[in-house]
Structures are given as structure tokens and as C-alpha cells.
XYZ file of C-alpha atoms in Angstrom:
613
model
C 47.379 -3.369 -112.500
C 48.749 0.189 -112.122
C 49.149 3.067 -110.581
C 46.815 6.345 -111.267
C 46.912 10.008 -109.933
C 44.643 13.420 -110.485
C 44.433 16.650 -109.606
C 41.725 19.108 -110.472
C 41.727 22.848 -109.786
C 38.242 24.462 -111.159
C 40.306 27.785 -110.172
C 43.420 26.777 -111.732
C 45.229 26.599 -114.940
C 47.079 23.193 -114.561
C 48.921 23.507 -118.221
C 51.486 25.599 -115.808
C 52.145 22.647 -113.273
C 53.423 19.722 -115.930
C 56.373 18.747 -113.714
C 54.424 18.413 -110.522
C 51.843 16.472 -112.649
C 54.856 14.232 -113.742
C 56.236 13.740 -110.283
C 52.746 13.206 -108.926
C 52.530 9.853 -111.470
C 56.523 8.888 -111.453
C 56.176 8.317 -107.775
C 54.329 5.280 -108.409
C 56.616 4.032 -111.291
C 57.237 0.475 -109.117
C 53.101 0.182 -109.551
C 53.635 0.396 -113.642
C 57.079 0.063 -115.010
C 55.844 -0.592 -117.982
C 54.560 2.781 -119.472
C 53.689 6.425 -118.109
C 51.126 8.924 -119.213
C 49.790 11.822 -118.624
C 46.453 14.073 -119.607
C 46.017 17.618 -119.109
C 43.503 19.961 -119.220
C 43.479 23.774 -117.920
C 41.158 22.313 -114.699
C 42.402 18.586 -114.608
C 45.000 16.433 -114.803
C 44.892 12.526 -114.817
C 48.682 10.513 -114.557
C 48.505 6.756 -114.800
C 52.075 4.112 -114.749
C 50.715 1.050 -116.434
C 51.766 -2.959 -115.372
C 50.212 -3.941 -118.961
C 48.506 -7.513 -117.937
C 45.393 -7.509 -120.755
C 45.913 -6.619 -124.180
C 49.480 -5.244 -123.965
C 49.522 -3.301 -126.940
C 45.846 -1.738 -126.849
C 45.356 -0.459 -123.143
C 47.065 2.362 -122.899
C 45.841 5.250 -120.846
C 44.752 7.867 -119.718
C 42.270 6.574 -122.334
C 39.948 8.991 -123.833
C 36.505 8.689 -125.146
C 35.331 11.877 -127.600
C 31.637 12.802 -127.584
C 29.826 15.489 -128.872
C 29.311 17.324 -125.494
C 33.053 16.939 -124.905
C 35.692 14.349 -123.949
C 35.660 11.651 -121.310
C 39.128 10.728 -119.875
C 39.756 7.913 -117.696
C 43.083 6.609 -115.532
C 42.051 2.963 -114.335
C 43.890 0.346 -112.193
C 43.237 -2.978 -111.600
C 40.842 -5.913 -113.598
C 37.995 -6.337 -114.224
C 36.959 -10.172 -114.687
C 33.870 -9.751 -116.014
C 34.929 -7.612 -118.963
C 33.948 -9.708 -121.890
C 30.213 -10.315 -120.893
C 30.577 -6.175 -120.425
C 31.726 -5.744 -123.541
C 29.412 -7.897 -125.587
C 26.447 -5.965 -123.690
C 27.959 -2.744 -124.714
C 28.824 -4.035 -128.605
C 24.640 -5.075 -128.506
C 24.017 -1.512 -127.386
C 26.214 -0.076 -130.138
C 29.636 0.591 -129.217
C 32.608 0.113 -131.293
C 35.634 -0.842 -129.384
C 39.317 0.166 -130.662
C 41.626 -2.107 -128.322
C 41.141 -5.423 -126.265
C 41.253 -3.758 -122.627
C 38.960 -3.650 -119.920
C 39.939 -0.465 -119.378
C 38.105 0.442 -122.893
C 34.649 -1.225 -121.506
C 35.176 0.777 -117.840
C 35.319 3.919 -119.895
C 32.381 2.658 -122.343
C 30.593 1.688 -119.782
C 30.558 4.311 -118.057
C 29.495 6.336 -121.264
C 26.116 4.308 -121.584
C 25.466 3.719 -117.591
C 26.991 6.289 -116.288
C 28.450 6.557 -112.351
C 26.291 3.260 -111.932
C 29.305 1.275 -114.201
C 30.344 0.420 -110.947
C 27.577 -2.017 -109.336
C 28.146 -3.459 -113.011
C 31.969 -4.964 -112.553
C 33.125 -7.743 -111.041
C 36.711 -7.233 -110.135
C 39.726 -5.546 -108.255
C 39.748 -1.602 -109.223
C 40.407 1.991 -108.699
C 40.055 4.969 -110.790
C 39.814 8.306 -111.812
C 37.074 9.386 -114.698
C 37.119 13.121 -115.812
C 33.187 13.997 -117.764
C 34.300 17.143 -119.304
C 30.384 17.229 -120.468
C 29.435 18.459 -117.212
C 33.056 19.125 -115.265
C 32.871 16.459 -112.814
C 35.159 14.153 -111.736
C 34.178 10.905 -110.395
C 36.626 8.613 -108.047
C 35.805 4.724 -107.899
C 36.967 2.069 -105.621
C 35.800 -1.885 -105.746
C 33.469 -2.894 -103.360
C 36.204 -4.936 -100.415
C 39.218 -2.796 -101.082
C 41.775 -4.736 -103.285
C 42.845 -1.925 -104.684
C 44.147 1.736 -102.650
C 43.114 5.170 -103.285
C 43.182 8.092 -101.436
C 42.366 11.677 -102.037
C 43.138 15.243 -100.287
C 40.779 18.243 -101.115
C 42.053 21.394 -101.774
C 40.861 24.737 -101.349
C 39.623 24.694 -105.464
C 39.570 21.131 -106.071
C 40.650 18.120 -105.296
C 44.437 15.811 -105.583
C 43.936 11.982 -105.705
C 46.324 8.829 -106.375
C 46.580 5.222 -105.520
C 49.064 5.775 -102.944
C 49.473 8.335 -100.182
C 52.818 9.413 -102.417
C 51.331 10.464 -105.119
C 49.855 13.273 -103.153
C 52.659 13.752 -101.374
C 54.506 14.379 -104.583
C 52.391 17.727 -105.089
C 53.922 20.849 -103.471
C 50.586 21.917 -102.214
C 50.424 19.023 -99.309
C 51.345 19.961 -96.250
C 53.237 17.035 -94.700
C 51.428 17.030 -91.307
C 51.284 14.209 -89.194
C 49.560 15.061 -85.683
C 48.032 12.525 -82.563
C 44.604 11.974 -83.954
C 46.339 10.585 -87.175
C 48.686 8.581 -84.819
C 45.452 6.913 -83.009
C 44.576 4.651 -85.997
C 48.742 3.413 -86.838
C 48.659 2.568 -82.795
C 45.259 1.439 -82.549
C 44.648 -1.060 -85.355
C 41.021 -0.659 -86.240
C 41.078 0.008 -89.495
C 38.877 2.927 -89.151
C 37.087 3.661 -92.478
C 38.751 6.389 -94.180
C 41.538 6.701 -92.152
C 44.932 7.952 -93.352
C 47.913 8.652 -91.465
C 48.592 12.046 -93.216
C 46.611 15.171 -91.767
C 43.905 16.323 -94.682
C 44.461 12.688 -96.571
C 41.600 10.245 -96.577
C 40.920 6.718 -98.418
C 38.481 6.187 -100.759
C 36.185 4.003 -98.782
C 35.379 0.504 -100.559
C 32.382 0.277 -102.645
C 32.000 4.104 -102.715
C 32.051 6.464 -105.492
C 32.900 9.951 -105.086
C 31.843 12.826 -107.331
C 33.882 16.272 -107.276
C 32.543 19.265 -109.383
C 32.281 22.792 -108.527
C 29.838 22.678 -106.369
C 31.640 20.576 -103.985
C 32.685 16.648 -103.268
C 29.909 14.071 -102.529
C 30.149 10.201 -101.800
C 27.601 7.382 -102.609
C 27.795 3.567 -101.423
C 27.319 1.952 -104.182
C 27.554 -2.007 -102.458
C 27.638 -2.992 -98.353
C 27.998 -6.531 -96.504
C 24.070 -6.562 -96.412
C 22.629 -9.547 -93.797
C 19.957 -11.823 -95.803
C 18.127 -14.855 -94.482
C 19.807 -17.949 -95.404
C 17.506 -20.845 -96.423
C 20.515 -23.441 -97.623
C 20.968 -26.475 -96.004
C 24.689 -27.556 -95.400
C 24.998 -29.818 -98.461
C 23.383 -27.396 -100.464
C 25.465 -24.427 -99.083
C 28.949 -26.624 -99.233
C 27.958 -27.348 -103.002
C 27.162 -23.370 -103.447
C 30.655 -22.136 -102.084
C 32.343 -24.786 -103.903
C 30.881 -23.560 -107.348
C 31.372 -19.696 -106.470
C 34.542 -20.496 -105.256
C 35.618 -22.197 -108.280
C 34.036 -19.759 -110.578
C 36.075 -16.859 -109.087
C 39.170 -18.566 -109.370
C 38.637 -19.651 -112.930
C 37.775 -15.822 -113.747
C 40.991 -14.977 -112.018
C 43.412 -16.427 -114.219
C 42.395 -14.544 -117.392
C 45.941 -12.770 -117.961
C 48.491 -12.099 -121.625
C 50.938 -12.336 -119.100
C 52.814 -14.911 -116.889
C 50.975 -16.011 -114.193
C 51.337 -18.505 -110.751
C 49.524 -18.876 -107.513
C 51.327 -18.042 -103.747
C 50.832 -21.354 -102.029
C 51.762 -21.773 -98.536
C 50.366 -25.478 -97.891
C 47.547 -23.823 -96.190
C 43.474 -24.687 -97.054
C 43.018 -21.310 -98.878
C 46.157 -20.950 -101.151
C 46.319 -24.908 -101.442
C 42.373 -24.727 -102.931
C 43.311 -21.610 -105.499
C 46.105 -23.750 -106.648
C 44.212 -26.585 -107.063
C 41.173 -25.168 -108.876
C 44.141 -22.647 -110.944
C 45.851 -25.827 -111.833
C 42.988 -27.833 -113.388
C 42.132 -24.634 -115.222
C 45.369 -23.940 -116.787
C 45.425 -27.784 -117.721
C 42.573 -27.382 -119.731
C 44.057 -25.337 -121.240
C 47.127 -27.044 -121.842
C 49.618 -24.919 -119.433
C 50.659 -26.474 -116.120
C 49.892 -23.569 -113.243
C 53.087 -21.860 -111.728
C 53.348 -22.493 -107.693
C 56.084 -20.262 -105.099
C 56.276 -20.087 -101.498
C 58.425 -19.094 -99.201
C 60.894 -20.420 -96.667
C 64.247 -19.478 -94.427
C 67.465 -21.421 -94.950
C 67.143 -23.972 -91.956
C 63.540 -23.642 -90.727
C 62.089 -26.621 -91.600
C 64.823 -28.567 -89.999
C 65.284 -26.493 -86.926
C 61.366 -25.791 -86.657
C 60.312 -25.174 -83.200
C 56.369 -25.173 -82.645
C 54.813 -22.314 -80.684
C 51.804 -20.646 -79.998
C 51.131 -19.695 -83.804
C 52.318 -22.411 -85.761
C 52.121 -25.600 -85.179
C 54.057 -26.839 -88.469
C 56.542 -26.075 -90.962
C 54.488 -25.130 -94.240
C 57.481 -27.370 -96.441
C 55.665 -30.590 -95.987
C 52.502 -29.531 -97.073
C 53.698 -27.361 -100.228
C 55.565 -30.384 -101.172
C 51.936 -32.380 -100.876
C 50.067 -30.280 -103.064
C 52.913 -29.388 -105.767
C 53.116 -32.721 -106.048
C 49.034 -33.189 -105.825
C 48.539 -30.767 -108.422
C 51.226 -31.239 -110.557
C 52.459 -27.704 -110.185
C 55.883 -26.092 -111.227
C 56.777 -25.058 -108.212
C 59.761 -23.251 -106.789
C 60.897 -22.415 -103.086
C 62.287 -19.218 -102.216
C 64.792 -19.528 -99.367
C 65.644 -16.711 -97.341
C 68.329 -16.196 -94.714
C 68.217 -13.493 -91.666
C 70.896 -11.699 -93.107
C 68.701 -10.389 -96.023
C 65.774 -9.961 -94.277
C 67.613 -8.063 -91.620
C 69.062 -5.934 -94.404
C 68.201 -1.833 -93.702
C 68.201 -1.350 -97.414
C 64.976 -3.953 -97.505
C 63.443 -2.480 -94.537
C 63.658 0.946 -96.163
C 62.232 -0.241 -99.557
C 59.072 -1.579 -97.384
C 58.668 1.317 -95.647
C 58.289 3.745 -99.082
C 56.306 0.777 -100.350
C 53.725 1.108 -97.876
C 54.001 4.957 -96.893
C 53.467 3.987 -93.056
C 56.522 3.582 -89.790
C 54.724 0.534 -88.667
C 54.018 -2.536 -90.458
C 54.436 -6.497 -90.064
C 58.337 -6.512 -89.504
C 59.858 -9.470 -90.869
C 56.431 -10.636 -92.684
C 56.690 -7.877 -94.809
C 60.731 -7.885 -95.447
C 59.915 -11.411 -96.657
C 56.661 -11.168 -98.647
C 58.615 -8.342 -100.423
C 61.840 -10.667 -100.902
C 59.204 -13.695 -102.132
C 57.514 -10.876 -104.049
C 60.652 -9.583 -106.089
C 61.956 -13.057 -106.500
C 58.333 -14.249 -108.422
C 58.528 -11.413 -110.302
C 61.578 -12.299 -112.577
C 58.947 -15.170 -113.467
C 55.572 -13.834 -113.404
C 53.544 -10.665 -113.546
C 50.014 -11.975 -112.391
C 49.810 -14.032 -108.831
C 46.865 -15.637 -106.901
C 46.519 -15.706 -103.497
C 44.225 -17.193 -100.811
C 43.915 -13.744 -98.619
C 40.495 -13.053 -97.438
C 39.460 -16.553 -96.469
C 40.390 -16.465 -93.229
C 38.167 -13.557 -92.528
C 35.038 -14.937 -94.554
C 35.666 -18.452 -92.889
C 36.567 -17.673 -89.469
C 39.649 -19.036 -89.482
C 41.900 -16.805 -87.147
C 42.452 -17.967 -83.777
C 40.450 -15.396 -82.099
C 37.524 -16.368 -83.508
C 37.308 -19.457 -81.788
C 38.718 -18.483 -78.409
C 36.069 -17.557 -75.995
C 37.559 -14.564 -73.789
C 38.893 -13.073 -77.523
C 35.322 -13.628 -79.334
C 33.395 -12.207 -76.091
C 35.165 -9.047 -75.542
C 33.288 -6.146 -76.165
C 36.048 -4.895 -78.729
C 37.795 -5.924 -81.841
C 38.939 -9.862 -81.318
C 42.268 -9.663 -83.426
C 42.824 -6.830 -80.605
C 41.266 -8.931 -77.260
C 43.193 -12.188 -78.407
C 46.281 -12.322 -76.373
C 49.385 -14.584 -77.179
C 53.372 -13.833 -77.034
C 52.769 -11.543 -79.903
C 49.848 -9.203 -78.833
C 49.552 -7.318 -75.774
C 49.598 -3.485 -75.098
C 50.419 -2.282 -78.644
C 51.879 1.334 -76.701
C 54.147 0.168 -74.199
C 57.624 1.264 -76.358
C 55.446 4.815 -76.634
C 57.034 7.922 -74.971
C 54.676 8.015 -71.605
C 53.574 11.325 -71.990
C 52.127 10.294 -75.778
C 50.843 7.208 -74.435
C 48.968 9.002 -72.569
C 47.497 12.031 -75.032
C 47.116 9.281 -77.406
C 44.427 7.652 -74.924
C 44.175 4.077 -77.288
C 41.991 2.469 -74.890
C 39.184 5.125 -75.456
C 39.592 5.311 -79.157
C 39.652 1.926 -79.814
C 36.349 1.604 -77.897
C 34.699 4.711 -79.842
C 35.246 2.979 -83.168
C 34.325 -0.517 -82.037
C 31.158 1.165 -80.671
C 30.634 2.723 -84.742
C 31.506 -0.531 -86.100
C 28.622 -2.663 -83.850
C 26.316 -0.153 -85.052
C 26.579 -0.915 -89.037
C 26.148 -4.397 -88.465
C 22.504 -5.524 -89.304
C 20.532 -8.962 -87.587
C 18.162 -11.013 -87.920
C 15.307 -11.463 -85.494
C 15.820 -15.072 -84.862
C 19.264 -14.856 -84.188
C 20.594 -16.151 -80.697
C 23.422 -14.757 -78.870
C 25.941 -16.467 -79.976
C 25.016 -16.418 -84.369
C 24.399 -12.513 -83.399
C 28.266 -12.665 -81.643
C 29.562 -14.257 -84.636
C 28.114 -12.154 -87.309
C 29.313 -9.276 -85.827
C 33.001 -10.432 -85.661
C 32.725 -11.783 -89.384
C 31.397 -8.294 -90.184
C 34.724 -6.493 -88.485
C 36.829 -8.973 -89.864
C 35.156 -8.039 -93.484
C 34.440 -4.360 -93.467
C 37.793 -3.777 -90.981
C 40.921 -6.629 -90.574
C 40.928 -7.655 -94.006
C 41.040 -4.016 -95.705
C 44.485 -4.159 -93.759
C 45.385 -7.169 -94.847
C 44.761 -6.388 -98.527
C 46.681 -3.518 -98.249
C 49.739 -5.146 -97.458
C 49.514 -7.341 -100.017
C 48.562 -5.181 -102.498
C 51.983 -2.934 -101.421
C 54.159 -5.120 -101.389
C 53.560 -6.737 -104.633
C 53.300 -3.377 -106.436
C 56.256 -2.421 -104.881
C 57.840 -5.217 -107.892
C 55.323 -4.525 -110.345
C 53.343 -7.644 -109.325
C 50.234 -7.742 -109.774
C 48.046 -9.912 -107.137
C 45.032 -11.365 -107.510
C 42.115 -12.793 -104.760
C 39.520 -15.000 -105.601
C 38.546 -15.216 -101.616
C 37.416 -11.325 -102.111
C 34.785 -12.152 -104.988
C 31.703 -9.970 -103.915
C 29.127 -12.693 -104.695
C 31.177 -15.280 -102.776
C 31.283 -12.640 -99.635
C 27.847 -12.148 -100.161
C 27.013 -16.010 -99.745
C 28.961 -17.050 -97.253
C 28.362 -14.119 -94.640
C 25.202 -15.064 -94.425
C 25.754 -18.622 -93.877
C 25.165 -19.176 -90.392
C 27.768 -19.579 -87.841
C 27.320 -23.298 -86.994
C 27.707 -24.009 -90.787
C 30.836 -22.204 -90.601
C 32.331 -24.278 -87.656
C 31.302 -27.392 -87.872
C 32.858 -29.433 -84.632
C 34.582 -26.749 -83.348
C 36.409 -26.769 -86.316
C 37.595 -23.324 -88.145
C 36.692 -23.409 -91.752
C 34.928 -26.328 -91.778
C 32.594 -24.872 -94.631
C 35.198 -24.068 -96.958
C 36.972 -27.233 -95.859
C 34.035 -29.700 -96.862
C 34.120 -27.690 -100.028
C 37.187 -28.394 -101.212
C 38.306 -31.725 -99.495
C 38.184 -33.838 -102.997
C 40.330 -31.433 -104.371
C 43.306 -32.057 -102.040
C 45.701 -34.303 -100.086
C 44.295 -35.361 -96.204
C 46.878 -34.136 -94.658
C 46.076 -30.398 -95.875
C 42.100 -30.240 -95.254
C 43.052 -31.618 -91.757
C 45.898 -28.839 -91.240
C 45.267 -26.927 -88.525
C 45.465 -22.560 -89.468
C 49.156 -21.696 -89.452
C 49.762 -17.765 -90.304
C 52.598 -16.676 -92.360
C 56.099 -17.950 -91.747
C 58.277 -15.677 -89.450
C 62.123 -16.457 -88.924
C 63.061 -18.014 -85.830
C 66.259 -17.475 -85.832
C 68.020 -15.068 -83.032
C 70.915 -13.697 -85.257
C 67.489 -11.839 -86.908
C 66.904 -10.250 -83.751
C 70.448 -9.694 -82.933
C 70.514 -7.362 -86.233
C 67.811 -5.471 -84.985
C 69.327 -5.049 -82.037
C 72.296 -3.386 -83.732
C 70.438 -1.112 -85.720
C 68.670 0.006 -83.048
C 71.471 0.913 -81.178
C 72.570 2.996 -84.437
C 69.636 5.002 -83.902
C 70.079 5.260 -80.062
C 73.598 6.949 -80.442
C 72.135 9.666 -83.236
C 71.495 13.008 -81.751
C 67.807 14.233 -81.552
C 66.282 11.602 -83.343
C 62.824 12.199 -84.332
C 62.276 8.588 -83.389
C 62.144 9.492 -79.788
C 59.386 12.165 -80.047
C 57.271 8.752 -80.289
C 59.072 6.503 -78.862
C 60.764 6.042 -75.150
C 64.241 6.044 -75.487
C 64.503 3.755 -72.132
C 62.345 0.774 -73.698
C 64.572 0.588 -76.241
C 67.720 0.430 -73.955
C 65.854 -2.150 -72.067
C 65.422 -3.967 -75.506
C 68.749 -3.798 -77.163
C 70.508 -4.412 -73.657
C 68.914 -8.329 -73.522
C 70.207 -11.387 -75.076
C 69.490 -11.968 -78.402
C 67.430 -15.121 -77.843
C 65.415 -13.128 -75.320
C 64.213 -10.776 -78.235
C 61.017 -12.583 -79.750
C 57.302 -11.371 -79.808
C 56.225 -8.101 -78.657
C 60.001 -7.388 -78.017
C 61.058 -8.545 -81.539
C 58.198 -6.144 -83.054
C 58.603 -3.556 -81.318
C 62.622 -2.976 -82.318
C 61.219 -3.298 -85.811
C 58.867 -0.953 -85.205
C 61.927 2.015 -84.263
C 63.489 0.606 -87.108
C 60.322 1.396 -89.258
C 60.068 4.812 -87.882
C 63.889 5.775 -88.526
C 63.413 5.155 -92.264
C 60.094 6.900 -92.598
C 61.145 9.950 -90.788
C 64.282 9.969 -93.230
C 62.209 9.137 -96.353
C 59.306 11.298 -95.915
C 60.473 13.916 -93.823
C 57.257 14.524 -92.018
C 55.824 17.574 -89.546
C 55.441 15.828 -86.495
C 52.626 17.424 -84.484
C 52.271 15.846 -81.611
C 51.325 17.887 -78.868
């Protein structure tokens, strides 16, 4: 796992611009903190900070190929699992390998097959490939989204990095933030492409894109394609179990430490279990951490989201398993901690994020990583499965819109109300959201015997696929390359996707019951009292002296003179908020207060043009 960035100016002579080349790649040191390096060419420039995970010695990069035409330089992050049975192909065909990497057989690859290396690997990835043969540069993202890149085109060219700071690093960006980028942040659609900075766009999953002189092209190189299904349910439980278990065992190829995140949930409790009986056979015991706030279990108060403290049920499957396992506590005061809150904002390059969720999944995230370099985790389940709330609540799974957006608890609601009035109002989220809900419906194919409600649930599975979960990735993959850790997901295997999508719906919920398919699939592999656990999201802290920090803060920024804060959001709201006792503060008023919070640091941090008339 790493961190890569580009430029290439067909007009330019980039031997001139080393140190912007340099800050372009240190930006992302957290992503590799291992090694930095840099190529450069008079048109091109490739910068890549390496988390060395596979053959530690051998895969350093930018790693060149010469041919006879010219040289081929690639800057690669990410795995690819399948690299061995790619290599062995490529050794039959000829090839003589000088290191151990899979970074070598991307770049090999891509010498005997070309752009169409991609359909070929299995795997998390992003990178940048420079063919001086024909001077072309050719961007490549995996087929869900594990891994980030974006790109900004310039008037000769084109700048490109894993993270919206890399770009921002270059001189040449105008930091321009205007209402139209706003709509997506406010909105949550995940809109395909979308990046908050004016002229910035993502690297859409399963895409390759091509730049040369003649201009910048894109190709889809894999979709969430709909295919009969002709599986009974024994035979399809058997089928997920063994492409399940296959893409976990592929997963925990590393020269590195590695554990699995385990929450006592179905997903993270299955990885560990099929991760652990790996590992034994090989003679290692797996690696288990979760996390947990000083006094939660004890003073655990159910609501609307969580049923249950996840404590009992790590302990269950630790124990189960047989797993080293350690706990890591946290207490309000760190996660209230504006240092922390800053160092999640730069990690993800956005004002708005998950609030405490992400102040702790950082915390958990820093703490592993004094352990371990390589982590698996169950994300992605949930949206395969249909195993969020919404998708089994009737008004949420009828409404003609997203269902994570229609589902309505203590938590969701109208995501503008803290929004100045008069943005609220040129920001117009209602229509937006229904424009790109209308786009999304449209990619999703059916099949003619489909009834109402498999065609319903298809289409939600599809958002959840090709939309939710590219957020949810994202997160993940931020915050753990924020420590250098590098995070796996079995759940996001394409040919598991593949399968299950196209299971039917009433395989999928079996009773009534979320996940029942991926349940029955792994129920001999774990305690009763986990296959029977009813969905419980990440832990959030309970406690009020949490929100009685954020109200603080937020008073802090009340009391500074023309905040930018306020040119988004309404300075009344937040009196209303910080005026209220403490224990009042939960839910949309909780978020929202880390939300200001959010937007104080990344105004300070980033120092952005805020166009928002």
C-alpha cells in the first residue's frame, strides 16, 4: 500500500519543477513512510511513498521497465492477490523477473497485455503507468474502489495522485471550492466522479484512463452486470461460503505483520474466523483488535442503532478462534481532542465526515499500527448482503430516492438545517439528490421475470454497490493510511460481488432476516450467539462530557471574528446548539457541532476559495 502522484505536461519541461514534484509526493508521506521516489522526464513525472508490505527489499518504485522503443515507468499502490498465478503466466511467456513484487508483474503485465492488465488482477489498486513508446499515460483504478485516485487536467496535460493533496500540493491548482462542489459533501450520493475541489475529479472504479497528446479518454473496463441466477439456496450458500473463504485466504498473503478488525459483528467475526484457521495452518495464531470507550460496556444504554455492546461478542469469538486479541479503550477526552479532529480532517481532505466514528477508527487505527502493518476488515458486506437497516424498512426501501437517505432515525433527518438559509436554499439538495438518483436507476439492468419487489431490491443493492460503499471504503481507506496501515477487504472481491448480486432477493433475506445468506454460510464457523446478532453499526461514545467538548469548541469558533465557517453555516443554529444542556446534544445535534468543528480545521488547513454565490 502507498501513495502515488503524476504530472505530465506534453508542453512542458518538468526537469525545472523538481521541488513541486517532491512536494506533490511528500504530501502523502503518512500513505508510505517507508520510502520516497521520484521519476522525471522533460514531459512526465511519476512520485510514489511506499508502505513496503510484499517483498520489502525488491519493490521499490517508480519501477521501470526498458524496451527497445523506450522505457515504461510505473508508480503502483495497493495488492494484487493474484500476483503469483500472474507471474508464472508471464515467466511461461518469457519474462524474467528481478524482485518478488507485484508491482514487477503490474508493470510486466502490462508490457505483454497491455491497458487490458487490468481485467487481469484480482486485487485493491491504483496507479500511474507512463509508455514512453508512444507518450501516453494510462491511470488505473480497481474495479469497487478500495483504493483513491483523482486527477485534474491542465491546459497541456494532466496532474494526478491518490489523494486530493497531492494535487493540491502543485502551484498550478487553483483552490476553488464553489456550490455545485458543495451539492455532493451536503447531499450524500456519492455521485460518480465527484470531488469537492472545482476542476478535481476521481478516477471512477473499474475505469482506465488514457492521456496523450491528443487528449484524455476513459474506458470501463468491469460493471455490476445483472446475470440470471440458476443456484438453488444450498447450492448458492455452499458457493458464497467457498468464494468467501477463498478471498480471505488470498488476503492474508503479507512479509509483514498482519491482524483482522473484529467488532463481534457477522462480517468481521467470519474474516477472523476463516484468517485464523489460515494462519494456523500455517503455524501463526491470527492477530484480533477492536475498539471500545472506557465505561461503555458497563454503562451501555440501547437505542435505535445498537442494540448491544460489541464486548461480549469480541470476547466470544477471540475466545472461539483462539485469537490474540487486544482491546483498545478510548475515553471522550481523546476523542474530543482538536489536535485528533484536525489530523482527520487532512487525512480525508473533506469539512464533513463521521465525527466521532472517524476520531476513533483513527485512534484504533494508530494504536494497531505499533503492532501491525496489514489489517482485514469485514466492510462491504453489509452492502452486498443487505444488511443496513434501511433495507429492510418499508417507507426507507420504497422511496423513490437513495434508502440510506429516506431512512429516518435520531441520526438522519434534513442533512442542511445548520446551513446558512440563503445557501440552503442556492444549494437546492432536494432537487439534486433526485437528479442523481434518477442517473443511478437508469444504470441498473433487470431481468424480465423480475417482480416488483426483486426489481426494488436489486436496485437498492446496486446503489449500495456502485454508490454507499465507495464512501464507505474511502473512509477506511483514509484513515488507515493516515498511520501507514494498510487495510484489506475480502467482502469487496469482484467475483464474490459478482455472485452474490445476482442472488435473488429472497435468498438474501431469508425470514425477514438481514444477511441470512451470508449467515447460513458461515454459521459452523462461529459461536450462536454471533450468527443470531442482530446488525449493530460502529460504536459511538455515549457519553455527554463528549458533547460538552464540542460544545466548547464551538463556542471558540463562535467568538472568532469573520469566520469562514459562517459563510456555510448559520451562526444562530449553532447558538441554539451550544446554548442546550450537554445531555441534550446527541444525534443530528451531536453531528452537526462536529460538523463546524470539521469545517474550522479545513478552512485553516487548506485555506480554500470559497465561491459560493
Amino acid at each position: 500500500m502507498c501513495g502515488i502522484a503524476g504530472w505530465v505536461a506534453f508542453d512542458g519541461d518538468l526537469t525545472d519543477h523538481l521541488p513541486v514534484v517532491d512536494a506533490m509526493t511528500a504530501s502523502m508521506g503518512e500513505r508510505g513512510p517507508d520510502a520516497s521516489g521520484t521519476w522525471v522526464r522533460r514531459h512526465v513525472a511519476l512520485g510514489h511513498r511506499r508502505l513496503a508490505v510484499i517483498d520489502l527489499p525488491g519493490g521499490v518504485q517508480p519501477m521501470r521497465a526498458r524496451t527497445d522503443s523506450g522505457v515504461v515507468a510505473l508508480t503502483f499502490s495497493g495488492e494484487v492477490y493474484n500476483f503469483r498465478e500472474l507471474r508464472a503466466e508471464l515467466e511461461r511467456r518469457g519474462h524474467r523477473f528481478e524482485t518478488r513484487s507485484d508491482t514487477e508483474v503490474v508493470l510486466r503485465g502490462y508490457l505483454e497485455w497491455g491497458e487490458d492488465v487490468a481485467a487481469r488482477l484480482t486485487g485493491m489498486y491504483a496507479f500511474g503507468l507512463w509508455d514512453e513508446r508512444v507518450g501516453k499515460l494510462v491511470l488505473v483504478r480497481d474495479r469497487v474502489g478500495v483504493k483513491p485516485l483523482y486527477y485534474h487536467r491542465t491546459a497541456d496535460g494532466i496532474l494526478f495522485g491518490s489523494e486530493p493533496k497531492a494535487i493540491l500540493a502543485n502551484p498550478a491548482f487553483e483552490r476553488v471550492v464553489d456550490v455545485d462542489c458543495l451539492r455532493e459533501l451536503v447531499g450524500f450520493t456519492k455521485a460518480p466522479g465527484w470531488s469537492l475541489w472545482r476542476g478535481m475529479s476521481e478516477v471512477e472504479p473499474g475505469t482506465v484512463v488514457t492521456v496523450d497528446r491528443s487528449g484524455l479518454r476513459h474506458r470501463t473496463y468491469w460493471r455490476l452486470e445483472t446475470k440470471p441466477h440458476h443456484d438453488d439456496l444450498a447450492t448458492t450458500v455452499g458457493r458464497v461460503g467457498e468464494l468467501f473463504g477463498d478471498a480471505v485466504r488470498g488476503q492474508t498473503v503479507s512479509d509483514v505483520p498482519q491482524c483482522v478488525l473484529l467488532s463481534g459483528g457477522l462480517d468481521s467475526s467470519a474474516v477472523t474466523a476463516v484468517a485464523g484457521a489460515e494462519l494456523a495452518g500455517r503455524g501463526e495464531k491470527v492477530r484480533t483488535f477492536s475498539v471500545d470507550f472506557a465505561g461503555y460496556e458497563e454503562n451501555f444504554t440501547p437505542d435505535e442503532l445498537r442494540e448491544t455492546p460489541d464486548s461480549p461478542f469480541v470476547r466470544a469469538v477471540a475466545e472461539h478462534v483462539g485469537s490474540l486479541h487486544r482491546d483498545i479503550v478510548l475515553d471522550s477526552r481523546a476523542l474530543a481532542d482538536p489536535a485528533l479532529r484536525r489530523a482527520v480532517v487532512a487525512a480525508r481532505d473533506m469539512p464533513i465526515g463521521l465525527g466521532d466514528i472517524d476520531s476513533s477508527m483513527h485512534l484504533l487505527f494508530r494504536a494497531i499500527r505499533e503492532e501491525c502493518t496489514v489489517a482485514l476488515s469485514g466492510e462491504f458486506a453489509d452492502e452486498l448482503f443487505g444488511g443496513y437497516a434501511w433495507f429492510h424498512h418499508e417507507a426507507a426501501r420504497d422511496a423513490d430516492t437513495f434508502p440510506w437517505l429516506a431512512f429516518s432515525n435520531a441520526y438522519t433527518g434534513d442533512r442542511t438545517e445548520m446551513l446558512r438559509p440563503d445557501l440552503r436554499d442556492r444549494l437546492d439538495i432536494g432537487a439534486y439528490v433526485a437528479d442523481e438518483y434518477a442517473t443511478a436507476v437508469k444504470a441498473v439492468e433487470h431481468l424480465d421475470h423480475e417482480d416488483a419487489l426483486e426489481r426494488r431490491m436489486r436496485t437498492s443493492t446496486h446503489l449500495h454497490v456502485t454508490r454507499l460503499v465507495r464512501a464507505m471504503l474511502d473512509r477506511k481507506d483514509r484513515m488507515s493510511m493516515a498511520v501507514g496501515l494498510e487495510v484489506r477487504v475480502p467482502f469487496a472481491d469482484h467475483r464474490l460481488i459478482e455472485y452474490v448480486y445476482n442472488a435473488p432477493w429472497s435468498m438474501k433475506a431469508v425470514g425477514g432476516r438481514e444477511k441470512s445468506l451470508l449467515r447460513t454460510a458461515v454459521t459452523s464457523l462461529l459461536p450462536s450467539s454471533v450468527t443470531e446478532r442482530v446488525k449493530s453499526p460502529y460504536p459511538s461514545t455515549q457519553d455527554s462530557g463528549y458533547a460538552l467538548e464540542l460544545q466548547r469548541q464551538a463556542k471558540d469558533v463562535l467568538a472568532e471574528r469573520d469566520s469562514g465557517v459562517f459563510a456555510v453555516f448559520d451562526a444562530d443554529w449553532v447558538r441554539t446548539a451550544v446554548a442546550l444542556d450537554p445531555a441534550a446534544v446527541t444525534g443530528r445535534l451531536r453531528t452537526g457541532l462536529e460538523r463546524v468543528l470539521d469545517l474550522h480545521h479545513w478552512i485553516d488547513l487548506y485555506r480554500p476559495e470559497l465561491r459560493l454565490d
